[in-house]
CSV table of C-alpha atoms and ligand atoms in Angstrom, one decimal:
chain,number,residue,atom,x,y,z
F,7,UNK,CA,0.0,0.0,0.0
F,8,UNK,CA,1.5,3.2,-0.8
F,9,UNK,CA,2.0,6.0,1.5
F,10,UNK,CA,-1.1,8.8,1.9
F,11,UNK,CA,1.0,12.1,0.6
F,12,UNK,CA,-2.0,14.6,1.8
F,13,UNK,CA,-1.7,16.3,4.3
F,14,UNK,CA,2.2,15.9,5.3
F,15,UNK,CA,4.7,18.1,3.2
F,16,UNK,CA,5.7,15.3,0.5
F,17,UNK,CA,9.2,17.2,1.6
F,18,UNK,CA,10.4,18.2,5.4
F,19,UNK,CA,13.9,18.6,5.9
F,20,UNK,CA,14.6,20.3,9.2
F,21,UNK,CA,17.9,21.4,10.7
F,22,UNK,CA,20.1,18.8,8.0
F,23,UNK,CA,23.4,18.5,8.1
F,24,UNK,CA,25.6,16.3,6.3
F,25,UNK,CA,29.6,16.0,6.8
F,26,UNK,CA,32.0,13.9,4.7
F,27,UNK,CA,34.6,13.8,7.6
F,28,UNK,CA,35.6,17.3,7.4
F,29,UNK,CA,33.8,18.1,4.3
F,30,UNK,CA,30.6,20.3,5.1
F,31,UNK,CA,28.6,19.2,2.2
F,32,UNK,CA,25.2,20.8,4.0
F,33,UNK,CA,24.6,22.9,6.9
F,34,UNK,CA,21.4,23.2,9.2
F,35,UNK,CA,19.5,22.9,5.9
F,36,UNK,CA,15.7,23.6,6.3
F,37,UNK,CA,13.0,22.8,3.4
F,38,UNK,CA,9.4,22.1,3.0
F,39,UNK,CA,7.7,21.1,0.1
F,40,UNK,CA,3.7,20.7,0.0
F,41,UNK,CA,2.9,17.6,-2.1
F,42,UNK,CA,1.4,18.5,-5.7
F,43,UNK,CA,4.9,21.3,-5.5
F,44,UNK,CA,7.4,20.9,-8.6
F,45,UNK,CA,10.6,22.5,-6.9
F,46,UNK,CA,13.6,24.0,-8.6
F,47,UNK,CA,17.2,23.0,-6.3
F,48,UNK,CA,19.8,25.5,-7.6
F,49,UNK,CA,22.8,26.3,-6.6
F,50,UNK,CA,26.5,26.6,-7.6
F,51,UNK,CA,28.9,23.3,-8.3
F,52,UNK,CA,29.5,21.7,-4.5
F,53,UNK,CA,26.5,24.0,-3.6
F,54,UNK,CA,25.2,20.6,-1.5
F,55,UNK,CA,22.4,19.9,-3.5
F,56,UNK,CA,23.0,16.1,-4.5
F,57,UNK,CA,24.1,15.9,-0.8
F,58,UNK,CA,20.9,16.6,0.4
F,59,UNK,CA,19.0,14.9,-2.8
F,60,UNK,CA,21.0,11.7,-1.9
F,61,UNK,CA,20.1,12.7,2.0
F,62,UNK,CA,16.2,12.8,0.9
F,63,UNK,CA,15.9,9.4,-0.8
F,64,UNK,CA,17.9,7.6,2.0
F,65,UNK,CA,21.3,6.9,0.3
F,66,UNK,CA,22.9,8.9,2.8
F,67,UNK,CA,22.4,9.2,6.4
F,68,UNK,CA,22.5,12.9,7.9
F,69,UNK,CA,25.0,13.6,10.6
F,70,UNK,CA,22.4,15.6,12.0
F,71,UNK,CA,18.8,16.9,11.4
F,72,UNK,CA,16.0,15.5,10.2
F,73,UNK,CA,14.6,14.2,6.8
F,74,UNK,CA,10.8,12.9,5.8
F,75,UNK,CA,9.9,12.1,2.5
F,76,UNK,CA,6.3,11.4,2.1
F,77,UNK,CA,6.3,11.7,6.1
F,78,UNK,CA,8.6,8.6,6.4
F,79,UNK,CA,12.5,8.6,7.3
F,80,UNK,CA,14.0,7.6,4.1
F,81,UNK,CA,16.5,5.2,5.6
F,82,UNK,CA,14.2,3.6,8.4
F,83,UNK,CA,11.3,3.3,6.4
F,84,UNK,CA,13.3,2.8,3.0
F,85,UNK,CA,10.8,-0.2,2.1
F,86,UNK,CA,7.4,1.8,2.7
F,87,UNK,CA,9.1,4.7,0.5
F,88,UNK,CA,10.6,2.9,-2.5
F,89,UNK,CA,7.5,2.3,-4.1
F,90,UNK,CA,6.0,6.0,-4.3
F,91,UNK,CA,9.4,7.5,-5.2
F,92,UNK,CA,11.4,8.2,-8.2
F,93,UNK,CA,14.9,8.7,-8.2
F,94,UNK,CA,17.0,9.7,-11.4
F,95,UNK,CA,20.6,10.5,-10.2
F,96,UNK,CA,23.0,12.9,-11.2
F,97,UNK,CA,26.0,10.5,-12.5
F,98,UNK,CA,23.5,7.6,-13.6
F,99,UNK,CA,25.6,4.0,-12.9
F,100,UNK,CA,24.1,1.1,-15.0
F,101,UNK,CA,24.9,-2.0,-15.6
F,102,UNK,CA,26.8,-2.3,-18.7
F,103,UNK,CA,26.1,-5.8,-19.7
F,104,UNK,CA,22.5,-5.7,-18.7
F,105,UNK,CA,20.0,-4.5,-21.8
F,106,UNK,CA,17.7,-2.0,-21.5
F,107,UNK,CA,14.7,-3.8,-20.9
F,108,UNK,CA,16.4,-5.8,-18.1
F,109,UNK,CA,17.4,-2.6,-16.2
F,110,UNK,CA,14.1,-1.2,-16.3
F,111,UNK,CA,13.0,-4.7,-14.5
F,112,UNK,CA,15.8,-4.7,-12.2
F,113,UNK,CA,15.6,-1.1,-11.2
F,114,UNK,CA,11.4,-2.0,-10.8
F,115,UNK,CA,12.3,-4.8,-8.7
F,116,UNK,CA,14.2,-2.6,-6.3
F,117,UNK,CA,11.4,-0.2,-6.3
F,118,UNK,CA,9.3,-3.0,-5.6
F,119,UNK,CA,6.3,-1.6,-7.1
F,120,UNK,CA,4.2,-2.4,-11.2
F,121,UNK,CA,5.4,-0.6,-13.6
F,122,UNK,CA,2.1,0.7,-15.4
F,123,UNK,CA,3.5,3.7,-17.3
F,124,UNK,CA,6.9,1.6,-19.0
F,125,UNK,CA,5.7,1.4,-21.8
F,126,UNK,CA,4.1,4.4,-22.7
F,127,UNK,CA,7.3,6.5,-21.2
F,128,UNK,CA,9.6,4.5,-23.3
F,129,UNK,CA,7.4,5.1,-26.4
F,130,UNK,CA,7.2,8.7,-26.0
F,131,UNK,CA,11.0,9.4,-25.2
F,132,UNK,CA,11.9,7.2,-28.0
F,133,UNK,CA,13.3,4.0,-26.6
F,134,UNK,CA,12.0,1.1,-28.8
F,135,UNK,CA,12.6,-2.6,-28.6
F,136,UNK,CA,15.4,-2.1,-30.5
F,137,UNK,CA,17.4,-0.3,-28.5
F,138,UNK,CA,16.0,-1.8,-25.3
F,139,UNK,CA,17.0,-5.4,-26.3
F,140,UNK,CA,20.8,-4.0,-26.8
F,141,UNK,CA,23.1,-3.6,-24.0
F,142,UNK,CA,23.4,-0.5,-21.8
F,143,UNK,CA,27.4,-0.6,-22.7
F,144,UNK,CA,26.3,0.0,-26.9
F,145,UNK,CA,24.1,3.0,-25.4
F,146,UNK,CA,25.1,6.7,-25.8
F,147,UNK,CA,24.7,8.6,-23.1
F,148,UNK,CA,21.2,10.9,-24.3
F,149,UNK,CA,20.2,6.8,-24.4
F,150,UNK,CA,21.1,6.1,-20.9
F,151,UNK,CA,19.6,9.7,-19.5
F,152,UNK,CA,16.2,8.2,-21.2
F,153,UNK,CA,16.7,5.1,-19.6
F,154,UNK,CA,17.4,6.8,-16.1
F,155,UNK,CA,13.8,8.7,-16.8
F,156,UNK,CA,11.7,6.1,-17.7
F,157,UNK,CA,13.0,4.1,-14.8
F,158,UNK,CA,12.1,6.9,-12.4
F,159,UNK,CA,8.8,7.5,-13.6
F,160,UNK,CA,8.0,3.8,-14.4
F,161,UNK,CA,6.0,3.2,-11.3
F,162,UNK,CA,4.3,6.8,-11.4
F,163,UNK,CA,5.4,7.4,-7.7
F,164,UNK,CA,4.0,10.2,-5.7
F,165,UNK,CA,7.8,12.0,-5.6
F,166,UNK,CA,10.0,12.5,-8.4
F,167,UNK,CA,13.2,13.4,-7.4
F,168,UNK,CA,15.7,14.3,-10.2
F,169,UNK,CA,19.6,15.5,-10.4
F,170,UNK,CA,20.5,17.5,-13.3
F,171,UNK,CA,17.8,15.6,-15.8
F,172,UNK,CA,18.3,16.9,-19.1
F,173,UNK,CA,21.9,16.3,-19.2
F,174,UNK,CA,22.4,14.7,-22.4
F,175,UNK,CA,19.1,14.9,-24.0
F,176,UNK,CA,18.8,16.7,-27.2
F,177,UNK,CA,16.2,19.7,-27.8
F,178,UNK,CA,13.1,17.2,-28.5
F,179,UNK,CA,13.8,14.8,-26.1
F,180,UNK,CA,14.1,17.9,-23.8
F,181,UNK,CA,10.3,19.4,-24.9
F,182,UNK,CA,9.0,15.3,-23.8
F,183,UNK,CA,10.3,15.6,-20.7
F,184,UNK,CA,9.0,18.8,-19.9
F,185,UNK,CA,5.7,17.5,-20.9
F,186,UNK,CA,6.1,14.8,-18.7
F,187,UNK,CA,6.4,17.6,-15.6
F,188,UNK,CA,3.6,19.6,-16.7
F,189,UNK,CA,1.6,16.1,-16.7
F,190,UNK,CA,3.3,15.0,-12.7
F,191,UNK,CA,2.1,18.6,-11.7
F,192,UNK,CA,-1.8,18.2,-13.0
F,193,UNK,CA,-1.8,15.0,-11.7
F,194,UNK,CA,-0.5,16.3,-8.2
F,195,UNK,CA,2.6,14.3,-8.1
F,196,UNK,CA,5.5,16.2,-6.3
F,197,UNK,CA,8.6,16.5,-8.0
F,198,UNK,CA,12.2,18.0,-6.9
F,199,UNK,CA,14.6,19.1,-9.7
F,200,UNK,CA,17.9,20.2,-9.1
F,201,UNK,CA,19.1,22.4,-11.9
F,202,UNK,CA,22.0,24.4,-13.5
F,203,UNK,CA,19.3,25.6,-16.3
F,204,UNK,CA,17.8,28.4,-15.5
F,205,UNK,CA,15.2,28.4,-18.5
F,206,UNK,CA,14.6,25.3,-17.4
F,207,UNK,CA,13.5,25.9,-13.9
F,208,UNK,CA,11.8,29.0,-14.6
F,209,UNK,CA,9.7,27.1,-17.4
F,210,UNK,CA,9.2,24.1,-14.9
F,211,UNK,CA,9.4,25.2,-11.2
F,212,UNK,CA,6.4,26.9,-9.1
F,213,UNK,CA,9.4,27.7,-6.2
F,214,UNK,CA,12.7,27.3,-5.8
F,215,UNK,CA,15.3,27.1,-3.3
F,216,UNK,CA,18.9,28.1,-3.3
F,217,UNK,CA,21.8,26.9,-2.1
F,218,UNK,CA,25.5,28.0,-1.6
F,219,UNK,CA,28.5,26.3,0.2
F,220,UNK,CA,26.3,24.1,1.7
F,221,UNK,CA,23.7,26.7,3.2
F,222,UNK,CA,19.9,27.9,2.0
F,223,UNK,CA,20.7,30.9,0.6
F,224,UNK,CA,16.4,32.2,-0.5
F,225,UNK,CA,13.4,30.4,-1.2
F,226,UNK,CA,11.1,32.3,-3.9
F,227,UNK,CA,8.4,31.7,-5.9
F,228,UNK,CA,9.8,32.1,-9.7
F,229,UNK,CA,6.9,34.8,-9.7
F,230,UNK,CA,8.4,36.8,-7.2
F,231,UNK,CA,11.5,36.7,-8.8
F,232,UNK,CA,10.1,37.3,-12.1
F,233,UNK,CA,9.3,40.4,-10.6
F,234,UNK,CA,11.7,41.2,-8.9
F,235,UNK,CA,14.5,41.4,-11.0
F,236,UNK,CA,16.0,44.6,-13.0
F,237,UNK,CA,14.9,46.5,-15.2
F,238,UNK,CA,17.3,47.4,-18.2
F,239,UNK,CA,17.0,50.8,-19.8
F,240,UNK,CA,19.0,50.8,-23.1
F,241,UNK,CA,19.5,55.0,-24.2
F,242,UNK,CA,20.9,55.6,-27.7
F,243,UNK,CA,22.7,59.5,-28.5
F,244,UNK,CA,22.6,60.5,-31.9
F,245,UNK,CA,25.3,63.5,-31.4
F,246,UNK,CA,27.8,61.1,-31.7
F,247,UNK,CA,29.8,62.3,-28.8
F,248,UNK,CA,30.1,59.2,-27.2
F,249,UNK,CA,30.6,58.1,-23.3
F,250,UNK,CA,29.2,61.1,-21.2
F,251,UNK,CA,28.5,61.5,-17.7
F,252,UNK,CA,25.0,60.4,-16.8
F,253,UNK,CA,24.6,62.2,-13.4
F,254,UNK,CA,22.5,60.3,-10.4
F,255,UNK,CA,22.4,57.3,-12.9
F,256,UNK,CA,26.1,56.8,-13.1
F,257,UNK,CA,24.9,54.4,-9.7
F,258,UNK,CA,23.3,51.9,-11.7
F,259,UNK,CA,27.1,51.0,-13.6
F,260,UNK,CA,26.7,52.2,-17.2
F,261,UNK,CA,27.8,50.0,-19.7
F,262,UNK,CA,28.9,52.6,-22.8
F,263,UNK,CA,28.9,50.9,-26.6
F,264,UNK,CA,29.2,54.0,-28.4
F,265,UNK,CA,26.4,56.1,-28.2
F,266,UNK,CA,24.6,53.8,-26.5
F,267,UNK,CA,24.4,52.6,-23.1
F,268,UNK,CA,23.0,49.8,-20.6
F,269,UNK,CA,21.8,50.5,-17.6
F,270,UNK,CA,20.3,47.5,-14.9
F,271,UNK,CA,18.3,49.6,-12.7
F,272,UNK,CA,16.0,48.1,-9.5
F,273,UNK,CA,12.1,48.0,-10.7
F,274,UNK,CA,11.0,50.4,-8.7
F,275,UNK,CA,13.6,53.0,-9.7
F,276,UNK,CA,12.9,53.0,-13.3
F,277,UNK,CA,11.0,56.1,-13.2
F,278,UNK,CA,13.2,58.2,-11.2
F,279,UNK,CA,16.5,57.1,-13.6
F,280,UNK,CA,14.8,57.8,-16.6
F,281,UNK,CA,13.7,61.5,-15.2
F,282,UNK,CA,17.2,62.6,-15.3
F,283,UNK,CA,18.7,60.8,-18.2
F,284,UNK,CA,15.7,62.4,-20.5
F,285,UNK,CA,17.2,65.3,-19.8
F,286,UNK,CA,20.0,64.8,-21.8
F,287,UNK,CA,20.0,64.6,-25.8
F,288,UNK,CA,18.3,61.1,-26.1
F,289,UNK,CA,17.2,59.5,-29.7
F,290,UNK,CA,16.1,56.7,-28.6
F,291,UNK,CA,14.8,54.5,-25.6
F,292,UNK,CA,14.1,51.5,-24.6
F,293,UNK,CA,13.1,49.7,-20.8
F,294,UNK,CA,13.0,46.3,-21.2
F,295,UNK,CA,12.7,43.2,-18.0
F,296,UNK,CA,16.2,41.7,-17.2
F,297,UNK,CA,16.7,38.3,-17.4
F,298,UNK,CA,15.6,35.7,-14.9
F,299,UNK,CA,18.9,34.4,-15.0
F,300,UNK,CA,20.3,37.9,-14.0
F,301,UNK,CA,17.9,37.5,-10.3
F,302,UNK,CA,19.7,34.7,-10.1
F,303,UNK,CA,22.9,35.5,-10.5
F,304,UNK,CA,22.3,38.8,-7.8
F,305,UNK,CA,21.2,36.2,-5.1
F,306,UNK,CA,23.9,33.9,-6.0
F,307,UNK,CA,26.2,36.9,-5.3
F,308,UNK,CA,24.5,37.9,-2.9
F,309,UNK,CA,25.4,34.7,-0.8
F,310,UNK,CA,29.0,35.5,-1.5
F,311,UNK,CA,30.8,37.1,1.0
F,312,UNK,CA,33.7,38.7,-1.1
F,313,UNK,CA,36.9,38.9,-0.5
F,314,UNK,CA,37.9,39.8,3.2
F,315,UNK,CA,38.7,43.2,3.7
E,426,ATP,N1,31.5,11.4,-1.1
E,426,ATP,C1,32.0,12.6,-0.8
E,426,ATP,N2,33.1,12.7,-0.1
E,426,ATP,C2,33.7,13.9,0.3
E,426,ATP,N3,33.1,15.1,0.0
E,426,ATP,C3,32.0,15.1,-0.7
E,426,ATP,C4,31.4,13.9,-1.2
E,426,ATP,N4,30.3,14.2,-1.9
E,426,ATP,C5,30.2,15.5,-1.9
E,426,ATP,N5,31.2,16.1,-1.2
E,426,ATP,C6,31.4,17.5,-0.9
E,426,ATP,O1,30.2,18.1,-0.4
E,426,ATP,C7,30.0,19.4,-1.0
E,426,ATP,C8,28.7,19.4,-1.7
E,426,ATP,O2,28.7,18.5,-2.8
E,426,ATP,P1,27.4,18.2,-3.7
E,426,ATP,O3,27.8,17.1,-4.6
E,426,ATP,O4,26.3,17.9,-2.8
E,426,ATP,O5,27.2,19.5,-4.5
E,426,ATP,P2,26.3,19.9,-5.7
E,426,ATP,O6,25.6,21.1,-5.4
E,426,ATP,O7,25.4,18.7,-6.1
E,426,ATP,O8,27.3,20.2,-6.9
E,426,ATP,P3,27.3,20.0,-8.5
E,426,ATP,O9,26.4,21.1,-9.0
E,426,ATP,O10,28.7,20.3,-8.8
E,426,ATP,O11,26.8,18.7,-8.8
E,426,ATP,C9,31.2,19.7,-1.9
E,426,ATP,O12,32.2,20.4,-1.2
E,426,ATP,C10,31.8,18.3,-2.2
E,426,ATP,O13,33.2,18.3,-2.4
């Protein structure tokens, strides 16, 4: 019987903390995700999110703090979870002299639940019996990535966790498994997707959180940071004078190309920066949203702190 998801968080990690001897790879790392979520995990290389991934589906044990996935303890209860949980890992390990279809039946045996959506997933992300009756060593490594999928959705469990999933699948591929999502999301599956993509997440995610030398840096609804990020105003000068002092604007770092310049200016300051720069000879204007990837980038920074002084 598989585990009731409503009303526990399908995700509750609280206070984790994992160590590799003295390697921090997280640190008093609290999350919550309410089941039906898909949640974006972003963060910079050895950032700690396949720590705490690995820490969620019970491969590793926390040194301290507390994990519940589906409202069990993924080590403890390890048997109740594996049926209603998918797991695609970053660095996928197959057997090499095992075929295709033989994984998928070894990797459903481990799960230890039926497989009713096999078939259709292989069909729809390409896999035929073709390649599925060939060994995993003849396959390249978009093949295996597909493989790693359709095993982690095979049993159409109630959380999806992924590492990195679209490494190695090409554009179309790509646009299946983003289908796929959109489908886990109407049908109120939770899914947890740790990314280096930003498209990606900002397509796929509802929130996301992120993490930086092993700590929770923000959680935020894409929304919110939708609209939170910059505003650029590009300005053009047709009196071809060039670079030119911009008064109370020079703040916002004026990038010169020319006669025209790029300014990244906070949303709510758009108004007051274009006040004084239309004082000047301007020919043309134009205020456009930053991109996502730019909020991103500020909170990443913003997590950093510098060099000492
Ligand atoms: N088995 C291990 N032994 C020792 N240190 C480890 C081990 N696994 C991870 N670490 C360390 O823990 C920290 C977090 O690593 P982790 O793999 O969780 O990061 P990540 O965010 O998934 O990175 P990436 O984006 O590069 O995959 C890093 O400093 C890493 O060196």
């Amino acid at each position: 019987m598989r585990p009731v998801p409503a009303p526990v968080p399908a995700i509750e990690i609280s206070s984790l903390t994992k160590r590799y001897g003295p390697t921090v790879g997280v640190e008093r790392l609290d999350l919550t995700v309410a089941a039906g979520e898909v949640f974006g995990f972003l963060g910079p290389n050895g950032a700690g999110k396949t720590t705490t991934l690995r820490c969620l589906i019970g491969l590793l044990r926390p040194t301290e703090g507390q994990v519940r996935a589906l409202g069990l303890d993924p080590v403890a209860d390890h048997r109740r979870l594996a049926p209603a949980l998918g797991y695609l890992p970053g660095e996928l390990r197959l057997y090499p002299e095992l075929t295709g279809h033989q994984t998928l039946r070894l990797l459903a045996d481990l799960q230890g639940a039926p497989t009713p959506r096999r078939a259709e997933l292989c069909e729809r992300l390409a896999l035929p019996d073709s390649v599925l009756g060939r060994t995993v060593r003849e396959y390249s490594r978009g093949m295996k990535q597909k493989l790693g999928l359709v095993q982690a959705l095979q049993h159409d469990p109630d959380l999806v966790v992924l590492d990195e999933p679209t490494e190695g699948l090409d554009p179309l591929v790509q646009e299946t498994f983003f289908e796929l999502l959109a489908e886990a999301r109407a049908a109120g599956r939770t899914v947890l997707l740790s990314s280096h993509v930003l498209p990606e997440v900002q397509r796929t995610c509802g929130r996301v959180a992120i993490v930086r030398d092993g700590k929770l840096v923000t959680v935020e609804s894409v929304a919110a940071l939708r609209e939170a990020r910059a505003r650029r105003i590009r300005l053009t000068f047709a009196d071809g004078l060039g670079q030119r002092p911009l008064g109370e604007a020079e703040r916002w770092s004026p990038r010169w190309d020319g006669d025209q310049v790029e300014l990244l200016v906070p949303p709510r300051r758009v108004v007051d920066a274009l006040r004084g720069l239309l004082a000047l000879p301007v020919a043309d204007l134009a205020v456009e949203e930053a991109g996502l990837e730019e909020a991103f980038l500020d909170l990443y920074r913003q997590a950093d702190p510098g060099p000492p002084p």
